[in-house]
XYZ file of C-alpha atoms in Angstrom:
226
model
C 11.883 1.127 9.445
C 11.528 -0.647 5.993
C 9.379 0.798 3.673
C 8.102 -0.827 0.875
C 6.076 0.447 -2.508
C 4.535 -1.159 -4.749
C 3.971 0.765 -7.664
C 4.009 -1.135 -11.183
C 0.795 -1.285 -12.087
C -0.707 0.471 -15.240
C -3.730 1.507 -13.625
C -6.984 1.089 -16.360
C -9.269 1.882 -14.774
C -7.588 5.818 -14.733
C -8.290 5.181 -18.740
C -4.655 5.864 -19.129
C -2.235 3.320 -20.984
C 1.592 4.691 -18.974
C 2.060 4.384 -15.229
C -0.754 5.896 -13.018
C 0.935 6.914 -10.443
C 3.164 9.908 -13.288
C 0.070 11.596 -13.355
C -0.007 14.914 -11.402
C -2.273 15.900 -8.450
C -1.162 20.367 -7.687
C 1.381 19.932 -10.024
C 3.449 16.553 -9.362
C 3.209 12.862 -9.974
C 1.069 10.613 -7.188
C 4.269 8.628 -6.694
C 6.017 12.315 -5.350
C 2.899 12.511 -2.417
C 3.548 9.239 -0.849
C 7.346 9.695 -1.396
C 7.367 13.285 -0.283
C 5.346 11.466 3.081
C 7.952 8.093 3.550
C 10.136 11.288 3.679
C 8.872 13.131 6.655
C 8.034 10.144 8.729
C 10.444 9.620 10.982
C 10.908 5.894 11.105
C 10.954 5.306 7.780
C 14.820 5.125 7.081
C 14.610 2.819 3.899
C 12.623 3.402 0.741
C 12.042 -0.199 -2.154
C 10.811 1.221 -5.781
C 8.328 -1.587 -6.708
C 7.621 -1.124 -10.234
C 8.299 -1.832 -14.086
C 12.012 -0.896 -15.376
C 10.449 1.110 -18.139
C 9.539 3.544 -15.321
C 13.162 3.900 -13.431
C 13.851 6.877 -15.504
C 11.007 9.636 -15.139
C 10.447 7.954 -11.099
C 14.840 8.827 -10.660
C 13.447 12.487 -12.000
C 10.670 12.224 -9.093
C 13.415 12.071 -6.666
C 15.916 14.391 -7.561
C 13.778 17.275 -7.974
C 12.396 16.370 -4.623
C 16.277 16.044 -2.973
C 15.357 12.853 -1.033
C 17.649 11.824 1.139
C 16.269 8.411 2.983
C 18.121 5.627 0.240
C 15.868 4.931 -2.263
C 16.488 1.373 -4.333
C 14.673 0.178 -7.616
C 13.231 -3.558 -7.719
C 11.518 -4.550 -10.606
C 7.690 -5.671 -10.187
C 5.739 -8.547 -11.411
C 2.430 -9.072 -13.252
C 0.504 -8.313 -10.150
C 0.752 -6.643 -7.044
C 1.468 -10.514 -4.873
C 4.805 -11.475 -7.711
C 5.505 -7.182 -7.244
C 5.242 -7.891 -3.298
C 7.425 -11.225 -3.890
C 10.778 -9.168 -5.394
C 10.379 -6.563 -2.973
C 11.116 -8.670 -0.791
C 14.042 -10.531 -1.458
C 15.390 -7.778 -2.033
C 15.609 -6.097 1.002
C 18.273 -5.726 3.464
C 19.672 -8.894 5.198
C 19.687 -7.035 8.648
C 15.068 -5.844 8.052
C 13.495 -7.680 10.243
C 10.311 -5.719 10.469
C 8.871 -3.560 6.984
C 5.682 -1.248 5.946
C 4.099 -2.544 2.533
C 2.587 1.108 1.228
C 0.690 1.577 -2.019
C 2.027 3.758 -3.692
C -1.681 4.911 -5.251
C -2.651 5.491 -1.979
C -0.989 9.002 -1.558
C -2.921 10.861 0.879
C -1.533 8.814 3.634
C 0.541 11.496 6.540
C 4.254 10.461 8.279
C 1.954 10.290 11.104
C 0.548 6.503 9.538
C 3.330 5.624 8.439
C 4.924 6.469 11.955
C 2.031 4.975 14.638
C 1.823 1.455 12.274
C 6.141 1.193 12.276
C 5.847 1.638 15.838
C 2.855 -0.946 16.774
C 4.967 -3.788 13.948
C 7.441 -4.661 16.566
C 4.614 -5.292 19.338
C 3.591 -7.674 16.592
C 3.063 -10.543 13.543
C 1.676 -8.471 11.544
C -0.742 -5.306 10.769
C -2.515 -3.676 8.952
C -4.365 0.691 8.787
C -7.496 0.110 8.189
C -11.453 2.655 9.180
C -14.244 1.752 10.394
C -16.792 0.842 7.100
C -19.808 3.713 7.158
C -22.226 2.033 4.696
C -24.466 -0.901 5.729
C -23.376 -3.618 3.446
C -25.246 -6.246 1.312
C -24.041 -9.954 0.627
C -25.061 -9.957 -3.499
C -25.202 -13.699 -5.169
C -24.652 -14.071 -8.905
C -28.559 -12.642 -9.918
C -28.183 -9.492 -7.721
C -30.433 -10.830 -5.410
C -29.348 -10.247 -1.699
C -28.536 -13.235 1.196
C -27.366 -11.166 4.077
C -26.389 -7.776 5.659
C -23.784 -8.469 7.962
C -23.045 -6.611 11.028
C -21.150 -3.377 9.990
C -19.854 -2.743 13.818
C -17.220 -6.344 12.861
C -16.183 -4.750 9.429
C -13.568 -2.218 8.794
C -11.373 -1.187 4.642
C -8.360 -2.166 4.596
C -5.830 0.134 3.356
C -1.787 0.147 3.893
C -0.203 1.111 4.917
C 0.185 -2.894 6.387
C 3.257 -4.309 8.670
C 4.563 -7.170 9.165
C 7.447 -9.809 10.340
C 9.933 -9.987 7.069
C 10.868 -13.420 8.035
C 7.811 -14.583 8.079
C 6.318 -12.400 5.489
C 8.582 -14.157 3.109
C 7.988 -17.443 4.478
C 4.028 -17.118 3.745
C 4.479 -15.626 0.061
C 6.310 -19.296 -0.302
C 3.777 -20.768 0.433
C 1.425 -19.066 -1.361
C 3.299 -19.925 -4.924
C 3.351 -23.846 -3.785
C -0.672 -22.930 -3.434
C -1.484 -21.430 -5.540
C -2.933 -18.770 -3.439
C -4.069 -15.286 -5.359
C -4.540 -12.805 -3.020
C -4.544 -8.699 -3.338
C -3.293 -7.682 -0.474
C -0.323 -9.138 2.437
C -2.921 -9.287 5.220
C -5.142 -12.049 3.650
C -1.840 -14.270 3.165
C -1.443 -14.162 7.157
C -5.268 -15.034 6.913
C -4.773 -18.361 5.268
C -1.816 -19.182 7.190
C -3.341 -18.949 10.626
C -1.480 -15.237 11.456
C -3.130 -12.653 13.205
C -2.858 -10.190 12.301
C -4.589 -6.588 13.851
C -5.819 -3.035 13.882
C -4.075 -0.074 13.729
C -6.478 2.673 12.216
C -6.041 4.203 9.790
C -6.978 7.781 8.267
C -10.051 8.959 6.164
C -8.271 10.663 3.272
C -6.249 8.151 2.717
C -7.925 6.949 -0.679
C -6.180 5.083 -3.163
C -6.221 6.592 -6.371
C -8.313 4.653 -8.795
C -10.146 7.109 -11.679
C -10.403 9.759 -12.728
C -12.854 11.527 -10.021
C -10.338 9.643 -7.401
C -7.873 12.702 -8.414
C -9.894 15.424 -7.504
C -10.721 14.140 -4.464
C -7.111 14.128 -3.719
C -6.445 17.757 -4.908
C -9.134 19.260 -2.849
C -7.685 17.247 0.145
C -4.100 18.363 -0.303
C -4.928 21.797 -1.554
C -6.937 21.559 2.408
C -4.181 20.566 3.935
C -2.006 23.474 2.236
């Protein structure tokens, strides 16, 4: 299985001016934990890191320290996640039929989750890891007035990995460029193109590191695992 890791963002909500994946959790960079999970996943055979070239020297040092045995390719990122994934798709080896896309900031995903998504994508066109929403959700207008309360039983919180048929995902990205679509994940492109996307049970601990508070939570989770 081929794995693309979008890692090109700065992370303004983290309050920094550098790539947030270089911040440390338990004395290792966030991206290091993501790569360790990918390295331990038995199905992952190739890793593509999509990031800005200015971060490559530090990323390469991290990879050297991890002694990864799986091939790792560096791919120049774009101005948005969507552009970065588009670039990543063009850089996949010609033999790639399926791909997993996993946000570098989701450093708590386990090898088991990566493997389960890799196995499932062989049986469908597209999938995402997701967990059922626990809270009651309110739809609110621009004035802060509640408009409706969706049925929680039909709501799932999207995570990554997300898996896709490479040919179909390339076609969806190309159509997105032509139509000027702006989406926050690749599953949304499939939805816009009318292609079904399945759910694979995610992990409650598979949070995305976005704020300083998330770093503290990640520290706690990793401490418990060790």
